[in-house]
Amino acid sequence: MTRIRYSVAVSLDGYIAGPNGEYDWIIPDPEVNFSELWAEFDTLLMGRPTYEVAVGALASNLLPE
């Protein structure tokens, strides 16, 4: 049976980004190894804005591949 794990960063008002798309309230943790974290999944579902931020971070070498 496939295991499903749900995780989301969200503020108390239920939104991830601010009114202008800012997400500066999310403080990056340098201890998090995204390569190891993402290797635990065979499928990752995210919305378009989140995907575009992730792709931009990968292109800028802000996240490991």
PDB file of N, CA, C and O in Angstrom:
ATOM      1  N   MET A   1       0.847  -1.183   0.000  1.00  0.00           N
ATOM      2  CA  MET A   1       0.000   0.000   0.000  1.00  0.00           C
ATOM      3  C   MET A   1       0.891   1.244   0.000  1.00  0.00           C
ATOM      4  O   MET A   1       1.862   1.331   0.744  1.00  0.00           O
ATOM      5  N   THR A   2       0.530   2.218  -0.789  1.00  0.00           N
ATOM      6  CA  THR A   2       1.283   3.458  -0.880  1.00  0.00           C
ATOM      7  C   THR A   2       1.016   4.324   0.334  1.00  0.00           C
ATOM      8  O   THR A   2      -0.125   4.500   0.753  1.00  0.00           O
ATOM      9  N   ARG A   3       2.091   4.850   0.877  1.00  0.00           N
ATOM     10  CA  ARG A   3       1.973   5.749   2.027  1.00  0.00           C
ATOM     11  C   ARG A   3       1.893   7.182   1.508  1.00  0.00           C
ATOM     12  O   ARG A   3       2.624   7.566   0.605  1.00  0.00           O
ATOM     13  N   ILE A   4       1.017   7.978   2.083  1.00  0.00           N
ATOM     14  CA  ILE A   4       0.876   9.384   1.704  1.00  0.00           C
ATOM     15  C   ILE A   4       1.284  10.237   2.896  1.00  0.00           C
ATOM     16  O   ILE A   4       0.847  10.013   4.020  1.00  0.00           O
ATOM     17  N   ARG A   5       2.147  11.214   2.624  1.00  0.00           N
ATOM     18  CA  ARG A   5       2.574  12.140   3.669  1.00  0.00           C
ATOM     19  C   ARG A   5       2.230  13.555   3.200  1.00  0.00           C
ATOM     20  O   ARG A   5       2.514  13.939   2.078  1.00  0.00           O
ATOM     21  N   TYR A   6       1.630  14.324   4.084  1.00  0.00           N
ATOM     22  CA  TYR A   6       1.227  15.697   3.778  1.00  0.00           C
ATOM     23  C   TYR A   6       2.053  16.651   4.628  1.00  0.00           C
ATOM     24  O   TYR A   6       2.165  16.472   5.836  1.00  0.00           O
ATOM     25  N   SER A   7       2.622  17.633   3.989  1.00  0.00           N
ATOM     26  CA  SER A   7       3.397  18.641   4.707  1.00  0.00           C
ATOM     27  C   SER A   7       3.203  19.979   4.011  1.00  0.00           C
ATOM     28  O   SER A   7       3.217  20.046   2.781  1.00  0.00           O
ATOM     29  N   VAL A   8       3.022  21.019   4.805  1.00  0.00           N
ATOM     30  CA  VAL A   8       2.829  22.342   4.211  1.00  0.00           C
ATOM     31  C   VAL A   8       3.338  23.411   5.176  1.00  0.00           C
ATOM     32  O   VAL A   8       3.241  23.266   6.385  1.00  0.00           O
ATOM     33  N   ALA A   9       3.926  24.437   4.605  1.00  0.00           N
ATOM     34  CA  ALA A   9       4.286  25.622   5.386  1.00  0.00           C
ATOM     35  C   ALA A   9       3.139  26.612   5.196  1.00  0.00           C
ATOM     36  O   ALA A   9       2.819  26.982   4.075  1.00  0.00           O
ATOM     37  N   VAL A  10       2.513  26.998   6.275  1.00  0.00           N
ATOM     38  CA  VAL A  10       1.367  27.896   6.161  1.00  0.00           C
ATOM     39  C   VAL A  10       1.320  28.805   7.388  1.00  0.00           C
ATOM     40  O   VAL A  10       1.681  28.397   8.486  1.00  0.00           O
ATOM     41  N   SER A  11       0.900  30.023   7.178  1.00  0.00           N
ATOM     42  CA  SER A  11       0.781  30.965   8.292  1.00  0.00           C
ATOM     43  C   SER A  11      -0.544  30.737   9.015  1.00  0.00           C
ATOM     44  O   SER A  11      -1.390  29.963   8.572  1.00  0.00           O
ATOM     45  N   LEU A  12      -0.727  31.420  10.123  1.00  0.00           N
ATOM     46  CA  LEU A  12      -1.945  31.240  10.916  1.00  0.00           C
ATOM     47  C   LEU A  12      -3.218  31.618  10.164  1.00  0.00           C
ATOM     48  O   LEU A  12      -4.292  31.115  10.473  1.00  0.00           O
ATOM     49  N   ASP A  13      -3.100  32.494   9.177  1.00  0.00           N
ATOM     50  CA  ASP A  13      -4.300  32.882   8.424  1.00  0.00           C
ATOM     51  C   ASP A  13      -4.592  31.920   7.269  1.00  0.00           C
ATOM     52  O   ASP A  13      -5.518  32.136   6.503  1.00  0.00           O
ATOM     53  N   GLY A  14      -3.799  30.843   7.145  1.00  0.00           N
ATOM     54  CA  GLY A  14      -4.082  29.828   6.143  1.00  0.00           C
ATOM     55  C   GLY A  14      -3.418  30.030   4.797  1.00  0.00           C
ATOM     56  O   GLY A  14      -3.715  29.316   3.847  1.00  0.00           O
ATOM     57  N   TYR A  15      -2.534  30.995   4.705  1.00  0.00           N
ATOM     58  CA  TYR A  15      -1.861  31.268   3.434  1.00  0.00           C
ATOM     59  C   TYR A  15      -0.370  30.963   3.550  1.00  0.00           C
ATOM     60  O   TYR A  15       0.213  31.036   4.618  1.00  0.00           O
ATOM     61  N   ILE A  16       0.227  30.642   2.409  1.00  0.00           N
ATOM     62  CA  ILE A  16       1.667  30.426   2.373  1.00  0.00           C
ATOM     63  C   ILE A  16       2.363  31.743   2.035  1.00  0.00           C
ATOM     64  O   ILE A  16       3.317  32.135   2.684  1.00  0.00           O
ATOM     65  N   ALA A  17       1.872  32.438   1.036  1.00  0.00           N
ATOM     66  CA  ALA A  17       2.486  33.695   0.598  1.00  0.00           C
ATOM     67  C   ALA A  17       1.651  34.882   1.060  1.00  0.00           C
ATOM     68  O   ALA A  17       0.445  34.774   1.281  1.00  0.00           O
ATOM     69  N   GLY A  18       2.325  36.011   1.176  1.00  0.00           N
ATOM     70  CA  GLY A  18       1.643  37.245   1.524  1.00  0.00           C
ATOM     71  C   GLY A  18       0.884  37.812   0.337  1.00  0.00           C
ATOM     72  O   GLY A  18       0.887  37.240  -0.758  1.00  0.00           O
ATOM     73  N   PRO A  19       0.231  38.957   0.499  1.00  0.00           N
ATOM     74  CA  PRO A  19      -0.591  39.535  -0.569  1.00  0.00           C
ATOM     75  C   PRO A  19       0.184  39.851  -1.842  1.00  0.00           C
ATOM     76  O   PRO A  19      -0.372  39.877  -2.925  1.00  0.00           O
ATOM     77  N   ASN A  20       1.488  40.066  -1.707  1.00  0.00           N
ATOM     78  CA  ASN A  20       2.312  40.376  -2.877  1.00  0.00           C
ATOM     79  C   ASN A  20       3.196  39.193  -3.281  1.00  0.00           C
ATOM     80  O   ASN A  20       4.183  39.364  -3.982  1.00  0.00           O
ATOM     81  N   GLY A  21       2.838  38.009  -2.819  1.00  0.00           N
ATOM     82  CA  GLY A  21       3.586  36.818  -3.175  1.00  0.00           C
ATOM     83  C   GLY A  21       4.814  36.573  -2.314  1.00  0.00           C
ATOM     84  O   GLY A  21       5.554  35.625  -2.541  1.00  0.00           O
ATOM     85  N   GLU A  22       5.037  37.408  -1.303  1.00  0.00           N
ATOM     86  CA  GLU A  22       6.225  37.246  -0.463  1.00  0.00           C
ATOM     87  C   GLU A  22       6.063  36.065   0.488  1.00  0.00           C
ATOM     88  O   GLU A  22       4.956  35.731   0.902  1.00  0.00           O
ATOM     89  N   TYR A  23       7.162  35.413   0.770  1.00  0.00           N
ATOM     90  CA  TYR A  23       7.176  34.296   1.711  1.00  0.00           C
ATOM     91  C   TYR A  23       8.359  34.447   2.660  1.00  0.00           C
ATOM     92  O   TYR A  23       8.981  33.484   3.089  1.00  0.00           O
ATOM     93  N   ASP A  24       8.637  35.699   3.012  1.00  0.00           N
ATOM     94  CA  ASP A  24       9.803  36.021   3.840  1.00  0.00           C
ATOM     95  C   ASP A  24       9.646  35.591   5.296  1.00  0.00           C
ATOM     96  O   ASP A  24      10.611  35.609   6.051  1.00  0.00           O
ATOM     97  N   TRP A  25       8.470  35.142   5.687  1.00  0.00           N
ATOM     98  CA  TRP A  25       8.277  34.663   7.054  1.00  0.00           C
ATOM     99  C   TRP A  25       8.800  33.240   7.223  1.00  0.00           C
ATOM    100  O   TRP A  25       8.978  32.768   8.344  1.00  0.00           O
ATOM    101  N   ILE A  26       9.062  32.543   6.097  1.00  0.00           N
ATOM    102  CA  ILE A  26       9.609  31.188   6.158  1.00  0.00           C
ATOM    103  C   ILE A  26      11.129  31.311   6.239  1.00  0.00           C
ATOM    104  O   ILE A  26      11.771  31.760   5.297  1.00  0.00           O
ATOM    105  N   ILE A  27      11.683  30.924   7.365  1.00  0.00           N
ATOM    106  CA  ILE A  27      13.133  31.051   7.568  1.00  0.00           C
ATOM    107  C   ILE A  27      13.799  29.749   7.124  1.00  0.00           C
ATOM    108  O   ILE A  27      13.506  28.679   7.675  1.00  0.00           O
ATOM    109  N   PRO A  28      14.679  29.808   6.108  1.00  0.00           N
ATOM    110  CA  PRO A  28      15.349  28.593   5.641  1.00  0.00           C
ATOM    111  C   PRO A  28      16.227  27.982   6.730  1.00  0.00           C
ATOM    112  O   PRO A  28      16.892  28.694   7.483  1.00  0.00           O
ATOM    113  N   ASP A  29      16.213  26.673   6.816  1.00  0.00           N
ATOM    114  CA  ASP A  29      17.029  25.949   7.783  1.00  0.00           C
ATOM    115  C   ASP A  29      18.202  25.310   7.048  1.00  0.00           C
ATOM    116  O   ASP A  29      18.004  24.372   6.270  1.00  0.00           O
ATOM    117  N   PRO A  30      19.425  25.783   7.259  1.00  0.00           N
ATOM    118  CA  PRO A  30      20.575  25.235   6.541  1.00  0.00           C
ATOM    119  C   PRO A  30      20.863  23.780   6.894  1.00  0.00           C
ATOM    120  O   PRO A  30      21.601  23.098   6.195  1.00  0.00           O
ATOM    121  N   GLU A  31      20.261  23.284   7.971  1.00  0.00           N
ATOM    122  CA  GLU A  31      20.451  21.889   8.368  1.00  0.00           C
ATOM    123  C   GLU A  31      19.618  20.921   7.521  1.00  0.00           C
ATOM    124  O   GLU A  31      19.869  19.718   7.529  1.00  0.00           O
ATOM    125  N   VAL A  32      18.620  21.433   6.807  1.00  0.00           N
ATOM    126  CA  VAL A  32      17.756  20.575   6.009  1.00  0.00           C
ATOM    127  C   VAL A  32      18.470  20.216   4.710  1.00  0.00           C
ATOM    128  O   VAL A  32      18.884  21.087   3.954  1.00  0.00           O
ATOM    129  N   ASN A  33      18.610  18.926   4.457  1.00  0.00           N
ATOM    130  CA  ASN A  33      19.212  18.442   3.219  1.00  0.00           C
ATOM    131  C   ASN A  33      18.067  18.066   2.280  1.00  0.00           C
ATOM    132  O   ASN A  33      17.460  17.009   2.415  1.00  0.00           O
ATOM    133  N   PHE A  34      17.773  18.948   1.325  1.00  0.00           N
ATOM    134  CA  PHE A  34      16.629  18.724   0.452  1.00  0.00           C
ATOM    135  C   PHE A  34      16.822  17.523  -0.460  1.00  0.00           C
ATOM    136  O   PHE A  34      15.862  16.845  -0.814  1.00  0.00           O
ATOM    137  N   SER A  35      18.045  17.209  -0.841  1.00  0.00           N
ATOM    138  CA  SER A  35      18.284  16.020  -1.661  1.00  0.00           C
ATOM    139  C   SER A  35      17.854  14.768  -0.915  1.00  0.00           C
ATOM    140  O   SER A  35      17.181  13.902  -1.476  1.00  0.00           O
ATOM    141  N   GLU A  36      18.226  14.653   0.341  1.00  0.00           N
ATOM    142  CA  GLU A  36      17.828  13.496   1.147  1.00  0.00           C
ATOM    143  C   GLU A  36      16.322  13.484   1.400  1.00  0.00           C
ATOM    144  O   GLU A  36      15.687  12.440   1.324  1.00  0.00           O
ATOM    145  N   LEU A  37      15.768  14.649   1.688  1.00  0.00           N
ATOM    146  CA  LEU A  37      14.333  14.741   1.952  1.00  0.00           C
ATOM    147  C   LEU A  37      13.522  14.333   0.731  1.00  0.00           C
ATOM    148  O   LEU A  37      12.621  13.505   0.809  1.00  0.00           O
ATOM    149  N   TRP A  38      13.842  14.909  -0.434  1.00  0.00           N
ATOM    150  CA  TRP A  38      13.077  14.633  -1.645  1.00  0.00           C
ATOM    151  C   TRP A  38      13.300  13.213  -2.149  1.00  0.00           C
ATOM    152  O   TRP A  38      12.451  12.664  -2.847  1.00  0.00           O
ATOM    153  N   ALA A  39      14.425  12.578  -1.798  1.00  0.00           N
ATOM    154  CA  ALA A  39      14.687  11.195  -2.207  1.00  0.00           C
ATOM    155  C   ALA A  39      13.723  10.216  -1.540  1.00  0.00           C
ATOM    156  O   ALA A  39      13.575   9.082  -1.997  1.00  0.00           O
ATOM    157  N   GLU A  40      13.055  10.639  -0.486  1.00  0.00           N
ATOM    158  CA  GLU A  40      12.094   9.785   0.203  1.00  0.00           C
ATOM    159  C   GLU A  40      10.780   9.634  -0.568  1.00  0.00           C
ATOM    160  O   GLU A  40       9.960   8.798  -0.233  1.00  0.00           O
ATOM    161  N   PHE A  41      10.581  10.433  -1.594  1.00  0.00           N
ATOM    162  CA  PHE A  41       9.304  10.468  -2.306  1.00  0.00           C
ATOM    163  C   PHE A  41       9.474  10.032  -3.751  1.00  0.00           C
ATOM    164  O   PHE A  41      10.483  10.326  -4.385  1.00  0.00           O
ATOM    165  N   ASP A  42       8.445   9.366  -4.286  1.00  0.00           N
ATOM    166  CA  ASP A  42       8.449   9.067  -5.715  1.00  0.00           C
ATOM    167  C   ASP A  42       7.562  10.044  -6.479  1.00  0.00           C
ATOM    168  O   ASP A  42       7.634  10.146  -7.688  1.00  0.00           O
ATOM    169  N   THR A  43       6.725  10.782  -5.749  1.00  0.00           N
ATOM    170  CA  THR A  43       5.859  11.793  -6.355  1.00  0.00           C
ATOM    171  C   THR A  43       5.791  13.000  -5.430  1.00  0.00           C
ATOM    172  O   THR A  43       5.641  12.841  -4.225  1.00  0.00           O
ATOM    173  N   LEU A  44       5.902  14.179  -6.007  1.00  0.00           N
ATOM    174  CA  LEU A  44       5.820  15.413  -5.234  1.00  0.00           C
ATOM    175  C   LEU A  44       4.801  16.312  -5.921  1.00  0.00           C
ATOM    176  O   LEU A  44       4.904  16.573  -7.111  1.00  0.00           O
ATOM    177  N   LEU A  45       3.818  16.753  -5.174  1.00  0.00           N
ATOM    178  CA  LEU A  45       2.755  17.585  -5.731  1.00  0.00           C
ATOM    179  C   LEU A  45       2.860  18.974  -5.127  1.00  0.00           C
ATOM    180  O   LEU A  45       2.915  19.128  -3.909  1.00  0.00           O
ATOM    181  N   MET A  46       2.926  19.974  -5.995  1.00  0.00           N
ATOM    182  CA  MET A  46       2.973  21.363  -5.529  1.00  0.00           C
ATOM    183  C   MET A  46       2.266  22.241  -6.538  1.00  0.00           C
ATOM    184  O   MET A  46       2.108  21.869  -7.698  1.00  0.00           O
ATOM    185  N   GLY A  47       1.859  23.397  -6.093  1.00  0.00           N
ATOM    186  CA  GLY A  47       1.201  24.345  -6.984  1.00  0.00           C
ATOM    187  C   GLY A  47       2.203  25.042  -7.892  1.00  0.00           C
ATOM    188  O   GLY A  47       3.413  24.996  -7.678  1.00  0.00           O
ATOM    189  N   ARG A  48       1.687  25.689  -8.933  1.00  0.00           N
ATOM    190  CA  ARG A  48       2.542  26.346  -9.918  1.00  0.00           C
ATOM    191  C   ARG A  48       3.461  27.392  -9.305  1.00  0.00           C
ATOM    192  O   ARG A  48       4.665  27.394  -9.593  1.00  0.00           O
ATOM    193  N   PRO A  49       2.962  28.296  -8.448  1.00  0.00           N
ATOM    194  CA  PRO A  49       3.875  29.296  -7.882  1.00  0.00           C
ATOM    195  C   PRO A  49       5.005  28.664  -7.064  1.00  0.00           C
ATOM    196  O   PRO A  49       6.157  29.081  -7.161  1.00  0.00           O
ATOM    197  N   THR A  50       4.676  27.628  -6.285  1.00  0.00           N
ATOM    198  CA  THR A  50       5.704  26.954  -5.496  1.00  0.00           C
ATOM    199  C   THR A  50       6.709  26.264  -6.414  1.00  0.00           C
ATOM    200  O   THR A  50       7.919  26.308  -6.189  1.00  0.00           O
ATOM    201  N   TYR A  51       6.208  25.626  -7.464  1.00  0.00           N
ATOM    202  CA  TYR A  51       7.073  24.964  -8.438  1.00  0.00           C
ATOM    203  C   TYR A  51       8.030  25.974  -9.075  1.00  0.00           C
ATOM    204  O   TYR A  51       9.226  25.713  -9.208  1.00  0.00           O
ATOM    205  N   GLU A  52       7.511  27.119  -9.467  1.00  0.00           N
ATOM    206  CA  GLU A  52       8.353  28.130 -10.113  1.00  0.00           C
ATOM    207  C   GLU A  52       9.441  28.638  -9.165  1.00  0.00           C
ATOM    208  O   GLU A  52      10.571  28.876  -9.577  1.00  0.00           O
ATOM    209  N   VAL A  53       9.120  28.800  -7.888  1.00  0.00           N
ATOM    210  CA  VAL A  53      10.131  29.203  -6.899  1.00  0.00           C
ATOM    211  C   VAL A  53      11.186  28.106  -6.766  1.00  0.00           C
ATOM    212  O   VAL A  53      12.386  28.383  -6.737  1.00  0.00           O
ATOM    213  N   ALA A  54      10.749  26.844  -6.687  1.00  0.00           N
ATOM    214  CA  ALA A  54      11.686  25.729  -6.544  1.00  0.00           C
ATOM    215  C   ALA A  54      12.596  25.614  -7.759  1.00  0.00           C
ATOM    216  O   ALA A  54      13.815  25.435  -7.625  1.00  0.00           O
ATOM    217  N   VAL A  55      12.044  25.729  -8.958  1.00  0.00           N
ATOM    218  CA  VAL A  55      12.851  25.652 -10.178  1.00  0.00           C
ATOM    219  C   VAL A  55      13.838  26.821 -10.225  1.00  0.00           C
ATOM    220  O   VAL A  55      15.001  26.643 -10.574  1.00  0.00           O
ATOM    221  N   GLY A  56      13.387  28.006  -9.837  1.00  0.00           N
ATOM    222  CA  GLY A  56      14.284  29.162  -9.801  1.00  0.00           C
ATOM    223  C   GLY A  56      15.412  28.972  -8.809  1.00  0.00           C
ATOM    224  O   GLY A  56      16.559  29.330  -9.069  1.00  0.00           O
ATOM    225  N   ALA A  57      15.100  28.384  -7.650  1.00  0.00           N
ATOM    226  CA  ALA A  57      16.128  28.124  -6.643  1.00  0.00           C
ATOM    227  C   ALA A  57      17.122  27.090  -7.139  1.00  0.00           C
ATOM    228  O   ALA A  57      18.338  27.221  -6.929  1.00  0.00           O
ATOM    229  N   LEU A  58      16.633  26.070  -7.846  1.00  0.00           N
ATOM    230  CA  LEU A  58      17.540  25.062  -8.415  1.00  0.00           C
ATOM    231  C   LEU A  58      18.444  25.695  -9.462  1.00  0.00           C
ATOM    232  O   LEU A  58      19.645  25.440  -9.505  1.00  0.00           O
ATOM    233  N   ALA A  59      17.870  26.538 -10.309  1.00  0.00           N
ATOM    234  CA  ALA A  59      18.653  27.192 -11.359  1.00  0.00           C
ATOM    235  C   ALA A  59      19.694  28.138 -10.777  1.00  0.00           C
ATOM    236  O   ALA A  59      20.757  28.336 -11.355  1.00  0.00           O
ATOM    237  N   SER A  60      19.400  28.709  -9.608  1.00  0.00           N
ATOM    238  CA  SER A  60      20.324  29.628  -8.962  1.00  0.00           C
ATOM    239  C   SER A  60      21.267  28.911  -7.992  1.00  0.00           C
ATOM    240  O   SER A  60      21.998  29.536  -7.239  1.00  0.00           O
ATOM    241  N   ASN A  61      21.190  27.568  -7.982  1.00  0.00           N
ATOM    242  CA  ASN A  61      21.991  26.751  -7.073  1.00  0.00           C
ATOM    243  C   ASN A  61      21.703  27.049  -5.603  1.00  0.00           C
ATOM    244  O   ASN A  61      22.579  26.918  -4.765  1.00  0.00           O
ATOM    245  N   LEU A  62      20.472  27.471  -5.308  1.00  0.00           N
ATOM    246  CA  LEU A  62      20.082  27.699  -3.915  1.00  0.00           C
ATOM    247  C   LEU A  62      19.615  26.405  -3.267  1.00  0.00           C
ATOM    248  O   LEU A  62      19.613  26.289  -2.051  1.00  0.00           O
ATOM    249  N   LEU A  63      19.197  25.428  -4.093  1.00  0.00           N
ATOM    250  CA  LEU A  63      18.791  24.121  -3.591  1.00  0.00           C
ATOM    251  C   LEU A  63      19.603  23.064  -4.335  1.00  0.00           C
ATOM    252  O   LEU A  63      19.900  23.221  -5.511  1.00  0.00           O
ATOM    253  N   PRO A  64      19.934  21.964  -3.675  1.00  0.00           N
ATOM    254  CA  PRO A  64      20.624  20.892  -4.377  1.00  0.00           C
ATOM    255  C   PRO A  64      19.691  20.193  -5.341  1.00  0.00           C
ATOM    256  O   PRO A  64      18.473  20.215  -5.168  1.00  0.00           O
ATOM    257  N   GLU A  65      20.222  19.583  -6.389  1.00  0.00           N
ATOM    258  CA  GLU A  65      19.398  18.848  -7.358  1.00  0.00           C
ATOM    259  C   GLU A  65      18.987  17.519  -6.804  1.00  0.00           C
ATOM    260  O   GLU A  65      19.593  16.943  -5.989  1.00  0.00           O
TER     261      GLU A  65
END
